[in-house]
Coordinates of C-alpha atoms in Angstrom, one line a residue:
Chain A
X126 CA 88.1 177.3 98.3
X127 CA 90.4 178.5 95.3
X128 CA 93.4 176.6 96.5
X129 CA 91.6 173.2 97.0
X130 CA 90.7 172.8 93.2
X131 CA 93.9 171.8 92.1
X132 CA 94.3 170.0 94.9
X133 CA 91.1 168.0 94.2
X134 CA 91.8 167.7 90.7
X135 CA 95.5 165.7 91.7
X136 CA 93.3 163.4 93.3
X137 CA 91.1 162.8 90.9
X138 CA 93.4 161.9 88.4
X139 CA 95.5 159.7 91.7
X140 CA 91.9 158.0 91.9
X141 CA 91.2 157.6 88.1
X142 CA 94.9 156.3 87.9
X143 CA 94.5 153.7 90.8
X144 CA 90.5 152.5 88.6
X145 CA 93.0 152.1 85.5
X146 CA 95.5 150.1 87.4
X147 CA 93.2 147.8 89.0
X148 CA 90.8 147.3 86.0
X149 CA 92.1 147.9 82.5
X150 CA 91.4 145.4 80.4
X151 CA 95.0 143.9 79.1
X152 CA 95.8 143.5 75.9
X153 CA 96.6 140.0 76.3
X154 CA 97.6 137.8 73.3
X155 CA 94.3 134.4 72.7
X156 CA 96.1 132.1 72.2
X157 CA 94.1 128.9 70.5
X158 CA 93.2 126.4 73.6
X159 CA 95.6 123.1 73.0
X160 CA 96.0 120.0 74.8
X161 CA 98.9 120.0 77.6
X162 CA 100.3 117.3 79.2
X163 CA 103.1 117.4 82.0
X164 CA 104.7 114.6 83.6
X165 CA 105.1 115.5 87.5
X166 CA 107.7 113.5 89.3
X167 CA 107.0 113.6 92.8
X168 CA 109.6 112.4 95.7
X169 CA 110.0 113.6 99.1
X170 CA 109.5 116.7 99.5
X171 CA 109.0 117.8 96.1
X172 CA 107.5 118.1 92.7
X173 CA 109.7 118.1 89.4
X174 CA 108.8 120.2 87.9
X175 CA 107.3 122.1 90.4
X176 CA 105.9 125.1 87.9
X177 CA 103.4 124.8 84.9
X178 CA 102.8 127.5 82.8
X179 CA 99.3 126.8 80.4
X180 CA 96.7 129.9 79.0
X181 CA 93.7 130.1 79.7
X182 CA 91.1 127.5 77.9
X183 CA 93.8 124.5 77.8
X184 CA 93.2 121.4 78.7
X185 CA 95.5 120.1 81.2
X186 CA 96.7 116.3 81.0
X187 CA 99.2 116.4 84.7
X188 CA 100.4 112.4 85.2
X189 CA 101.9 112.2 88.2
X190 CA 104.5 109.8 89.2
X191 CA 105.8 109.1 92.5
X192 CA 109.5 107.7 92.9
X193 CA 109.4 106.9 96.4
X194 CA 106.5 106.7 98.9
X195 CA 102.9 107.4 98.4
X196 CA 102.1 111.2 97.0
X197 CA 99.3 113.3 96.2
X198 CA 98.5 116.3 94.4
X199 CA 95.8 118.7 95.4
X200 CA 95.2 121.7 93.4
X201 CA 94.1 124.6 95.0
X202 CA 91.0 127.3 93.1
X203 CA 89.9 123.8 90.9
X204 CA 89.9 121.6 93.6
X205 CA 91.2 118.7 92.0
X206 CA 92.7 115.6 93.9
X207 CA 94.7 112.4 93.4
X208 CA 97.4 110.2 94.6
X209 CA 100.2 108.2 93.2
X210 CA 101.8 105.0 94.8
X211 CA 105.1 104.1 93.2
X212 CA 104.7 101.8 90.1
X213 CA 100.9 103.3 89.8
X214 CA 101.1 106.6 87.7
X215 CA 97.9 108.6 88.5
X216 CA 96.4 111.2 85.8
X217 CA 94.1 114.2 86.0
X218 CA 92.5 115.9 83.3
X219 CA 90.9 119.4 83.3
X220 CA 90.4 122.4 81.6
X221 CA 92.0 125.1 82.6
X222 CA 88.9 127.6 82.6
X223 CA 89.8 129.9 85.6
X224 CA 92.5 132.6 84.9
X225 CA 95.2 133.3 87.6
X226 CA 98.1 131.0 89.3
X227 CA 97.2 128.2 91.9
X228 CA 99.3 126.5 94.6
X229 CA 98.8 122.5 94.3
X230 CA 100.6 121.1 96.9
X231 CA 101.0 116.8 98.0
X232 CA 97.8 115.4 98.9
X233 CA 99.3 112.6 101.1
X234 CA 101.1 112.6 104.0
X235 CA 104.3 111.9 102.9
X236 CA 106.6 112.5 105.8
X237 CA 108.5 115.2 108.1
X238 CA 108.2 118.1 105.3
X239 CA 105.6 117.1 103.7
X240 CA 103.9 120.4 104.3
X241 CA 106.4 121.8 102.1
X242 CA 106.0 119.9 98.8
X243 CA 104.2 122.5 96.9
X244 CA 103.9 123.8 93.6
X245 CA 102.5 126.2 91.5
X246 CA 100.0 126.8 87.9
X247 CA 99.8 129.1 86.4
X248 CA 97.1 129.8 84.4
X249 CA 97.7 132.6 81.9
X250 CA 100.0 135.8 82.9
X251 CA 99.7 136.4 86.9
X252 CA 97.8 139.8 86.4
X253 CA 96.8 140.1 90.2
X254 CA 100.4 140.1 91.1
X255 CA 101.4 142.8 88.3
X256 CA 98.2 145.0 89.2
X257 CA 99.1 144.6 92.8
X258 CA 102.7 146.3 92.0
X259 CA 100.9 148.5 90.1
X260 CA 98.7 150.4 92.6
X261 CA 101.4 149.8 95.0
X262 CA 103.9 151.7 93.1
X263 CA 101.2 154.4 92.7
X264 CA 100.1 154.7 96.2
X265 CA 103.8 155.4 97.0
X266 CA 104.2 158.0 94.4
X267 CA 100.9 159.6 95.5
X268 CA 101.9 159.7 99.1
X269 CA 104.8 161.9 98.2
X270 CA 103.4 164.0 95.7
X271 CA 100.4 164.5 98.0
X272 CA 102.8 165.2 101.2
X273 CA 105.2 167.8 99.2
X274 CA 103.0 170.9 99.7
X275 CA 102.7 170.0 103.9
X276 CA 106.6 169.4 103.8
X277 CA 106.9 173.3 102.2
X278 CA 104.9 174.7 104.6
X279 CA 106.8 173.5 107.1
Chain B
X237 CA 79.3 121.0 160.8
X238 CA 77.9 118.3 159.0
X239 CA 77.0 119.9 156.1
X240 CA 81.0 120.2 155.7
X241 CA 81.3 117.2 156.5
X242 CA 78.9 116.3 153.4
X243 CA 80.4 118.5 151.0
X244 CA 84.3 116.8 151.8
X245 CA 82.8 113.5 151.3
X246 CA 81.0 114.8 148.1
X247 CA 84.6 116.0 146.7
X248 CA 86.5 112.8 147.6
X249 CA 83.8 110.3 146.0
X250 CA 84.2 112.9 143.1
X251 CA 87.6 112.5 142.6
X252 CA 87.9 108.7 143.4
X253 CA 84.9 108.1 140.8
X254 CA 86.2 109.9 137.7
X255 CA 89.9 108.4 138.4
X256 CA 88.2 104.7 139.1
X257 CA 86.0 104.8 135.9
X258 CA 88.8 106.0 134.0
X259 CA 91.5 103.2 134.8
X260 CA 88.6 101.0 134.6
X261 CA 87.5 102.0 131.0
X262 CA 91.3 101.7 130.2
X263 CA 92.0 98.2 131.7
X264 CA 88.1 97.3 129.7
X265 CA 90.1 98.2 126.5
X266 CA 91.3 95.5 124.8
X267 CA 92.2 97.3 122.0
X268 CA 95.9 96.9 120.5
X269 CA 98.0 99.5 119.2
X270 CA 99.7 98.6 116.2
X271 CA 102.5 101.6 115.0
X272 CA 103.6 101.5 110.9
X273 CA 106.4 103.1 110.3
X274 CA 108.9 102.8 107.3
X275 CA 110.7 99.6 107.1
X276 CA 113.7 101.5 107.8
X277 CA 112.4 102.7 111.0
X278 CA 110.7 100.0 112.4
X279 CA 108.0 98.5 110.3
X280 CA 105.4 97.4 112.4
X281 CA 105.6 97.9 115.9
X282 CA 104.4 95.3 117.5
X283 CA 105.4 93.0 114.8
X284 CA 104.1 90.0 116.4
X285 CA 100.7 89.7 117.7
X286 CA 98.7 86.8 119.7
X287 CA 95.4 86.1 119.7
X288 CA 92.7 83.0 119.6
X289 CA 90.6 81.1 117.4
X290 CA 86.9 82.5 117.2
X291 CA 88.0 85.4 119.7
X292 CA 87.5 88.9 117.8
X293 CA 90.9 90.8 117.8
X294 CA 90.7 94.8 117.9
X295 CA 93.7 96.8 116.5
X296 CA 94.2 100.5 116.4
X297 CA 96.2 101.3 113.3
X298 CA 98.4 104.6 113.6
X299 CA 101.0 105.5 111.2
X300 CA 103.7 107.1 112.4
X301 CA 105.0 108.6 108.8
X302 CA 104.2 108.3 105.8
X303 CA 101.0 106.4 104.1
X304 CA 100.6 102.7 104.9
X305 CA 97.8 100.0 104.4
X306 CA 97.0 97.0 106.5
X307 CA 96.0 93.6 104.7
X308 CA 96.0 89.5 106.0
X309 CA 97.6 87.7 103.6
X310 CA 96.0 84.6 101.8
X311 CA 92.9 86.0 102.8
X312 CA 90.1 87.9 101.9
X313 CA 88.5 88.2 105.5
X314 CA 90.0 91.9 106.1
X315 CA 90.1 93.8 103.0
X316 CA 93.1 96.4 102.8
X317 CA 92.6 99.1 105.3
X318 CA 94.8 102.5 104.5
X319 CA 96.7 104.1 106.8
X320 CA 97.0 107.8 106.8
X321 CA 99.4 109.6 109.5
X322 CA 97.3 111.5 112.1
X323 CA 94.0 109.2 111.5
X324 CA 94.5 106.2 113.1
X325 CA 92.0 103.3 111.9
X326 CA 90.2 100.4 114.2
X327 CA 89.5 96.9 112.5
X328 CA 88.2 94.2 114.1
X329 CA 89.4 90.6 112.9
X330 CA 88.4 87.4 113.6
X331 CA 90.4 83.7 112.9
X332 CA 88.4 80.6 112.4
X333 CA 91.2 78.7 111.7
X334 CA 94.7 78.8 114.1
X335 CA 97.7 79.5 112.5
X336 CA 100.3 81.6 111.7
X337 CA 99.1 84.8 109.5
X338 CA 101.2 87.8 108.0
X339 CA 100.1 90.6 108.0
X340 CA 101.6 93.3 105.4
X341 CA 101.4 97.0 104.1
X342 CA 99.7 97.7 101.3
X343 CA 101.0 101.1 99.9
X344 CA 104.4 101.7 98.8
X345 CA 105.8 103.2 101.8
X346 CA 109.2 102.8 100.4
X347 CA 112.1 100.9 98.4
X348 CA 112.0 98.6 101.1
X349 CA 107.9 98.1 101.7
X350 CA 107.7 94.8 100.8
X351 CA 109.7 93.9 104.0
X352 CA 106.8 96.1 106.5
X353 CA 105.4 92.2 107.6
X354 CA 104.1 90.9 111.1
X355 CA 102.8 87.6 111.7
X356 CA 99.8 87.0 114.0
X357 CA 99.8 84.0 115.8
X358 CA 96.2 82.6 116.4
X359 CA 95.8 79.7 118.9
X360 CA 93.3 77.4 119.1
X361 CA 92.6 73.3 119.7
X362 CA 93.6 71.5 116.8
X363 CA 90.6 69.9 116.4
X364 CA 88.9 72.5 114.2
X365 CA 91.5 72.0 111.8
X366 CA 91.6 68.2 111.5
X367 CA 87.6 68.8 110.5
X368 CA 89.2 71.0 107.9
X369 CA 87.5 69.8 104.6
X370 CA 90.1 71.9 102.3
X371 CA 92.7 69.3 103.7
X372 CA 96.3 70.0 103.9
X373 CA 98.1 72.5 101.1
X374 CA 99.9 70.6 98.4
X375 CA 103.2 72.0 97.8
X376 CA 103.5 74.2 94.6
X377 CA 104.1 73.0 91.4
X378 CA 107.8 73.8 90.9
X379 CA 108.5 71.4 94.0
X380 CA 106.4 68.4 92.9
X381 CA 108.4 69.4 89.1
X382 CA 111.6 69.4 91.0
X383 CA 112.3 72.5 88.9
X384 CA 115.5 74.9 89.7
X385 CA 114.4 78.1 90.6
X386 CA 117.8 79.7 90.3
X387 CA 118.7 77.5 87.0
X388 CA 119.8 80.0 84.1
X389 CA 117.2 79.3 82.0
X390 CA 117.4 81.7 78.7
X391 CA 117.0 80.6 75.5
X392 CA 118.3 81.8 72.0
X393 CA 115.4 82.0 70.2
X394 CA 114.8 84.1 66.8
X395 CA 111.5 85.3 67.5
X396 CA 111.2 88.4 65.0
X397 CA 107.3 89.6 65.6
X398 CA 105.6 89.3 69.0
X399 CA 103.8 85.7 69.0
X400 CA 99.6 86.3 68.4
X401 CA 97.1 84.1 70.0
X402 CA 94.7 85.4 67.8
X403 CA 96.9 84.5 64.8
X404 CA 97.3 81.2 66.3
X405 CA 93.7 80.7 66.7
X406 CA 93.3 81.6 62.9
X407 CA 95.6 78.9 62.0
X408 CA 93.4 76.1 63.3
X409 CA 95.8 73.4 63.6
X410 CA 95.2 70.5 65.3
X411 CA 97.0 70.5 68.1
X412 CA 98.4 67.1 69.9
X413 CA 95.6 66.6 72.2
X414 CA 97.5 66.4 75.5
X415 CA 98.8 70.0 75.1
X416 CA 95.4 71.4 75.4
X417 CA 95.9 70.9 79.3
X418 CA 96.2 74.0 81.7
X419 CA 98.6 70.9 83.3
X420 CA 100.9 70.5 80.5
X421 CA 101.2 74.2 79.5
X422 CA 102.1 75.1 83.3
X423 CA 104.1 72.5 83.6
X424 CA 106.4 73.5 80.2
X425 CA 107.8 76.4 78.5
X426 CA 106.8 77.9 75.4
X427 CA 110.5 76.6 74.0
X428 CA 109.8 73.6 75.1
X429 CA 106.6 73.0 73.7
X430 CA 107.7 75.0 70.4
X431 CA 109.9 72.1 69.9
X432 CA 107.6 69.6 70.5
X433 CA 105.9 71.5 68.1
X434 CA 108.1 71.4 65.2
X435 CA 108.5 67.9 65.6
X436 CA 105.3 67.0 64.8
X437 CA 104.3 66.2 61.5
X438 CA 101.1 68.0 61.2
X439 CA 102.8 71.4 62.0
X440 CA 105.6 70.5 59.4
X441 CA 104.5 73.1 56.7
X442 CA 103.7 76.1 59.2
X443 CA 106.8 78.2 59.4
X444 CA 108.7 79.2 62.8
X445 CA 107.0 82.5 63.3
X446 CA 103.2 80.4 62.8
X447 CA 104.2 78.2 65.7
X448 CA 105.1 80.7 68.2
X449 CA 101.7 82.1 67.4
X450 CA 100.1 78.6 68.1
X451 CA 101.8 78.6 71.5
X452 CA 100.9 81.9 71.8
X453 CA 97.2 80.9 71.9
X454 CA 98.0 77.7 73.9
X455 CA 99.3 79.9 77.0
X456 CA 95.9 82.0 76.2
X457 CA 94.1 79.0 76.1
X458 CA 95.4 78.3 79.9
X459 CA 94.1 81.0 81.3
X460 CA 91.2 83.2 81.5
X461 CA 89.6 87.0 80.8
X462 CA 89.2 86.8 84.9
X463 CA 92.7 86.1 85.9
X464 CA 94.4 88.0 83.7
X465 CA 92.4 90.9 85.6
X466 CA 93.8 89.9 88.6
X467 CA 96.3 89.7 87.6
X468 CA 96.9 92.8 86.0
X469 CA 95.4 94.5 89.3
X470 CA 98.1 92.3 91.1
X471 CA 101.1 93.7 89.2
X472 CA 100.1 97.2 89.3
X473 CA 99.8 97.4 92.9
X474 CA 102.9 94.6 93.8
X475 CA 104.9 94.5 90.9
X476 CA 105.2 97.7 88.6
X477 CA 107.2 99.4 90.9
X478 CA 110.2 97.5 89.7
X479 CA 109.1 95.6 87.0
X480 CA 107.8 98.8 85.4
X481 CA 104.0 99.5 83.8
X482 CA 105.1 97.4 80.8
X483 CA 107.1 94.9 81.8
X484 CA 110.3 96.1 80.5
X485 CA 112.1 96.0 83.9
X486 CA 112.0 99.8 84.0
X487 CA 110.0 100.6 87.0
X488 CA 110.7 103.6 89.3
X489 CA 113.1 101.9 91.7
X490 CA 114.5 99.8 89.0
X491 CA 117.9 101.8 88.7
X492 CA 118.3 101.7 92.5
X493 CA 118.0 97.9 92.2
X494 CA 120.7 97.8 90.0
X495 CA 122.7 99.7 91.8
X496 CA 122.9 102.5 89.2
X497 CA 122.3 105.6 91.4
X498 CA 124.5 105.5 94.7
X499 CA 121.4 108.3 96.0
X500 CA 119.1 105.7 97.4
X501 CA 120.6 102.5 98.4
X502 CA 117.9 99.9 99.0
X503 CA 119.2 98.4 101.8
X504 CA 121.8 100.2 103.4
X505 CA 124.5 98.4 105.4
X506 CA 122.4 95.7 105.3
X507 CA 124.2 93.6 103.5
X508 CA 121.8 92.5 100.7
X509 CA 122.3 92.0 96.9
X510 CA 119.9 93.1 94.5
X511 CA 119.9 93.4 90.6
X512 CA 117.8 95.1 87.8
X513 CA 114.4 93.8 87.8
X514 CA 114.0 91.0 85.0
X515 CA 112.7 92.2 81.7
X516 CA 109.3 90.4 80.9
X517 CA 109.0 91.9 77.3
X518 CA 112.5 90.3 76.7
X519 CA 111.7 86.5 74.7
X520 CA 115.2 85.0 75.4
X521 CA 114.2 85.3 79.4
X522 CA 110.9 84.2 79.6
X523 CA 110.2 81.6 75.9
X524 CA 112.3 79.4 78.1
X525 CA 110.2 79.7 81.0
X526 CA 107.7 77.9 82.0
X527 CA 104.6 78.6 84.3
X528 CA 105.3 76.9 87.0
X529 CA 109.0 77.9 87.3
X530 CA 107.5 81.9 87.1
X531 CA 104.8 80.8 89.8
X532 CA 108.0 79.4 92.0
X533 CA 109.6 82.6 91.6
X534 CA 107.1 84.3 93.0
X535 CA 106.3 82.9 95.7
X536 CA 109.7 81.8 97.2
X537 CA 111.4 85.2 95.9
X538 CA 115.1 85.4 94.3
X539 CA 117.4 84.8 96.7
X540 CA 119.9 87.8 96.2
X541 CA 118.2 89.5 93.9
X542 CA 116.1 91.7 95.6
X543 CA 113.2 90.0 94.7
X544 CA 110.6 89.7 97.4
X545 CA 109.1 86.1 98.6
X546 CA 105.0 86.4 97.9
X547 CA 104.0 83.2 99.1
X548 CA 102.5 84.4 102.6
X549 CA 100.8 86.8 100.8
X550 CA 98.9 85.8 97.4
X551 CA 96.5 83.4 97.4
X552 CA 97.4 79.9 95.4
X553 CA 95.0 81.5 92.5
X554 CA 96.2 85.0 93.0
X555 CA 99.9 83.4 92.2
X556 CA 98.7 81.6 88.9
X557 CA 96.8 85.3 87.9
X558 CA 100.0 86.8 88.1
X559 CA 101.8 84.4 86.3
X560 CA 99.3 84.4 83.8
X561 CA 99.4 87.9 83.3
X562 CA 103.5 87.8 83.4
X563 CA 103.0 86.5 79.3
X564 CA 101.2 89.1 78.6
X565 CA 104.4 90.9 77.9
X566 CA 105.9 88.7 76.0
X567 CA 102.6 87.3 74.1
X568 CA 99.8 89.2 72.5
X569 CA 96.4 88.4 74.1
X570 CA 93.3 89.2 72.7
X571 CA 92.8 90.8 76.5
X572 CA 91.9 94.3 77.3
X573 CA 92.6 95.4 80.3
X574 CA 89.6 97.4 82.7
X575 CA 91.0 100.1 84.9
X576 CA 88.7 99.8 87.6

């Protein structure tokens, strides 16, 4: 019963490290919402550019232009559609209220690889992804720490 | 015994029923599959199609690429059906008059979209059309004018602000009678009339830069709000591709057209010329144009330009939109455009 205190108490603080990880507020810079506007060139099989980077609260102007046959742009989480023919620029408009980065990918068939014409926004740093590394990297440190003592007694 | 007996005859009328009723609901089937593909591979396949006066024809639409659209052209009986790959669409038409008809695509499937056309071939006794009260077609006005299409036909012209039909109105000049015709502006261009213009005594104290305004609101006065809506609709979807959104000639295939960017040839190893898509904002190209020269254009096509041939497609009245909406580039209209 004496040796499992400090045992317990390691994985306390393993636990209470993993709770800070996952759910720490960040000290992220607010930055003042502003208008954004990106011109998306779309041709087969691809968007140029293919990555927008806005914060949190922005409104988003996209205009997207094809240069060859008929594209689309669906964006994933906001679930936001429209198409473009050649000569016909189509625009969306939205604010970019939810926090995190989204795949949009071409809302028309377009040919062979068409499944492959995808982008991505990102809205605001990708903190899933860098809290995912996070408690990653700690569950690997914990699984050595907390496998030592087994390893010396064998 | 001939219970077995029973039960073999049961299994063979089984299998000879399904089989039967299948080939027969096939063979009932009249309906025709028509493949779009990219002009490049294929177009249209079939790209000629039959069928008979009053006699409904079914199609089955399947696209085997990209996004098409199906549309008659010179009518408004079928109104432009989309194709999307991997939904294949049924329309039902029906001819009251035989003839030949095109059929075209729609979308822009490609640089070379305008050439995805089929003609349907509708049959029929004559005798419908000699009761035809619309009568025969006259030809179009640059024939009758014995105009040139492919007659250079820029003018040096010193045309330092952008002509104003609503400064032209403002002037209230009166104007020589016969050129308040929709015949006489069509059938002149603004240079021309300009010059008729300046000739006339009563305009002698209004300066150069006055009078392109009062042509300004003559070519205004041709027209109206309506047209220039279809117009504009007309461009957007047929035109702006090359021609560009605002009629400089700077559209999104423009700089394959003029052969600027080896990448995508239009018309690879086929042999054809094209050139950079005329510039409507430019005055020198289109002051010494007139109306029905533009309407030409656009229905015969430019021979070795590039430019396609409309006239199996627009309507007589959908022809004189466009070209009423052409000026609109070069000429300020008091016309705002409705996105619909």
């Amino acid at each position: 019963m004496m040796k499992s205190s400090p045992a317990l108490l390691r994985n306390a603080v393993f636990l209470a490290a993993a709770l800070l990880v996952a759910f720490a507020p960040l000290p992220l810079p607010q930055t003042p919402p502003a208008e954004r506007t990106f011109r998306i060139d779309a041709t087969q099989f691809a968007f140029a550019p293919a990555v927008l980077t806005v914060n949190p609260g922005d409104r988003v102007t996209i205009e997207l232009t094809s240069l060859d046959v008929v594209h689309g742009l669906y964006l994933d989480g906001y679930d936001l559609q429209i198409s473009a023919d050649p000569g016909q620029t189509a625009t969306m408009t939205f604010v970019a209220d939810r926090a995190g980065s989204f795949r949009f990918r071409c809302a028309a068939t377009c040919g062979d690889l068409h499944p492959f014409m995808i982008g991505k926004l990102h809205v605001g740093p990708n903190t899933l992804l860098w809290r995912s590394i996070g408690l990653a990297l700690l569950a690997m440190f914990a699984a050595v720490m907390l496998g030592m003592p087994r390893l010396r007694k064998a | 015994m001939k219970k077995e007996w029973l039960a073999r005859l049961l299994v063979l009328a089984l299998v000879v029923g399904f089989s039967a009723a299948a080939l027969y609901a096939r063979w009932a089937d009249r309906t025709l599959e028509v493949h779009a593909a990219m002009p490049e591979k294929g177009g249209w396949l079939p790209n000629t199609l039959t069928a008979r006066a009053d006699e409904p024809l079914t199609l089955r639409l399947i696209s085997d690429d990209v996004v098409h659209g199906f549309a008659i052209g010179q009518s408004d009986q079928q109104p432009s059906v989309d194709i999307l790959p991997g939904k294949p669409v049924e329309i039902t038409l029906l001819f009251d008059k035989p003839g030949t008809y095109t059929y075209y695509c729609t979308r822009w499937c490609g640089p070379n979209h305008w050439r995805m056309r089929g003609t349907i071939e509708v049959e029929g006794d004559d005798s419908s059309l000699a009761n035809d009260p619309s009568g025969p077609v006259a030809p179009p006005l640059y024939l009758m004018l014995g105009i040139d299409l492919d007659a250079p036909h820029d003018v040096q012209v010193d045309v330092t602000r952008q002509p104003s039909a609503r400064r032209g109105a403002a002037l209230d000049t009166n104007l020589p009678a016969e050129m308040l015709s929709r015949e006489y502006v069509r059938a002149h261009s603004p240079y021309e009339v300009w010059q008729t213009l300046r000739e006339t005594p009563a305009a002698s104290p209004l300066s150069d830069a006055d009078l392109w305004d009062l042509v300004a609101r003559l070519w205004e006065r041709s027209t109206t709000p309506d047209a220039l809506q279809t117009g504009a609709q007309l461009y957007a979807q047929n035109c702006a591709t090359c021609h560009g959104t605002t009629g400089a000639g700077d559209g999104v295939f423009a700089a394959a057209l003029a052969g600027e960017t080896s990448a995508t040839p239009i018309s690879p190893g086929l042999g054809h010329e094209t050139v950079a898509p005329t510039d409507f904002s430019d005055p020198a190209h289109m002051l010494g144009a007139s109306p029905a020269l533009l309407h030409g254009k656009i229905i015969r096509g430019g021979m070795g330009t590039g430019m396609p041939s409309w006239g199996l497609i627009f309507t007589d009245e959908q022809t004189w939109a466009l070209t009423d909406y052409l000026w609109t580039f070069t000429f300020q209209f008091q016309f705002k455009e409705t996105t619909p």
